[in-house]
Amino acid sequence: MELALIKLGGSLITDKDKPYTARPEVMQRLAREINYIRNQNPNLKLIIGNGAGSFGHQSAKKYKTIDGFVSPYERLGFCQVHQDVLDLNLLLAKIFLQADLPVVSLPPITMAVTKNKKLLESNFSSIENSLTADLIPLVFGDVKLMEFQIG
């Protein structure tokens, strides 16, 4: 199986100078180009990833999610960042589907757990299963869950 990962940078698909501003015309062009690549290489399996751009970085900076969360305010911020990146990914997925690309959005938050900023657990079976089903996994810049001590 031939496999390629295409990473669409957040500064490519969004306007990083304008919060929450996507570049749909760029996304549409990329969808056409990726579709062309697939048609030229029918055995090629793709994984596409997109960055957070002007969507995720706004809330991430505001809530300082890089440091995890403890307080209710930080917890809400964590969820807001996740929602922001979901919104961008949803827009991209819709554009790709309109271009006949069989993408399926797969949130990385569901695939990995970290502890002290190091990977503790991972499960990428959703990506593997999507590829087996001839779908294109569409992953994205996301927040990550951390192992917490409870009690």
XYZ file of C-alpha atoms in Angstrom, residues 19-137:
119
model
C -9.447 35.504 14.203
C -11.734 32.707 13.059
C -11.304 33.506 9.364
C -11.099 30.609 6.955
C -9.891 30.765 3.384
C -12.553 28.685 1.601
C -11.199 29.500 -1.858
C -7.825 28.041 -0.846
C -9.547 24.980 0.635
C -11.497 24.464 -2.605
C -8.328 24.701 -4.685
C -6.573 22.210 -2.403
C -9.526 19.837 -2.689
C -9.275 19.956 -6.485
C -5.519 19.359 -6.362
C -5.852 16.436 -3.947
C -8.605 14.955 -6.068
C -6.313 15.216 -9.102
C -3.540 13.408 -7.197
C -5.944 10.610 -6.204
C -7.160 10.205 -9.783
C -3.569 9.975 -11.053
C -2.617 7.456 -8.324
C -5.597 5.166 -7.647
C -3.607 2.927 -5.260
C -2.448 5.828 -3.113
C -3.947 6.024 0.374
C -4.038 9.472 1.943
C -4.150 10.846 5.430
C -4.840 14.569 5.512
C -4.126 16.755 8.504
C -4.927 20.406 8.997
C -3.509 22.934 11.392
C -5.524 25.084 13.790
C -4.708 28.429 12.176
C -6.680 31.453 13.285
C -9.277 29.167 14.881
C -7.559 27.118 17.594
C -4.750 29.507 18.422
C -7.101 32.260 19.606
C -8.590 30.305 22.489
C -5.392 28.361 23.156
C -3.578 31.618 23.852
C -6.435 33.080 25.891
C -6.793 30.014 28.133
C -3.113 28.943 28.058
C -4.060 25.373 27.251
C -0.434 24.441 26.557
C -0.101 24.024 30.334
C -3.164 21.787 30.712
C -6.031 22.684 32.998
C -6.907 22.633 36.662
C -9.514 25.319 37.279
C -13.051 25.391 35.846
C -11.991 28.405 33.711
C -9.075 26.460 32.212
C -11.263 23.379 31.717
C -13.782 25.465 29.782
C -10.917 26.922 27.744
C -9.686 23.435 26.865
C -13.157 22.584 25.561
C -13.363 25.891 23.667
C -10.085 25.216 21.845
C -11.342 21.760 20.902
C -14.596 23.248 19.585
C -12.713 25.892 17.591
C -10.566 23.303 15.806
C -13.629 21.137 15.206
C -15.334 24.105 13.539
C -12.421 24.609 11.153
C -12.167 20.896 10.404
C -15.911 20.702 9.736
C -15.650 23.501 7.195
C -12.721 21.793 5.485
C -14.515 18.423 5.504
C -17.602 19.918 3.851
C -15.511 21.479 1.101
C -13.629 18.234 0.518
C -16.860 16.224 0.402
C -18.256 18.662 -2.169
C -15.156 17.868 -4.247
C -15.970 14.124 -4.013
C -13.166 13.368 -1.564
C -14.369 10.678 0.892
C -12.981 12.278 4.047
C -13.898 11.309 7.565
C -12.982 13.672 10.404
C -11.099 11.956 13.191
C -10.425 14.049 16.305
C -6.939 13.372 17.673
C -8.225 14.006 21.210
C -9.759 10.526 21.009
C -6.506 8.845 19.976
C -3.865 9.789 22.531
C -3.242 10.519 26.196
C -0.136 12.247 27.515
C 1.553 12.620 30.862
C 4.149 15.328 31.499
C 3.881 16.235 27.782
C 4.949 12.727 26.738
C 2.796 10.191 24.905
C 1.356 7.706 27.399
C -1.332 5.891 25.401
C -2.352 5.851 21.761
C -4.889 4.100 19.613
C -4.843 4.870 15.900
C -7.189 2.060 14.855
C -9.755 4.600 13.579
C -7.169 5.821 11.063
C -6.248 2.259 10.054
C -9.910 1.248 9.718
C -10.688 4.345 7.642
C -7.830 3.580 5.265
C -8.984 -0.037 4.943
C -12.471 1.229 4.034
C -10.977 3.468 1.303
C -11.806 6.598 3.240
C -9.467 9.516 3.772
C -8.806 10.195 7.461
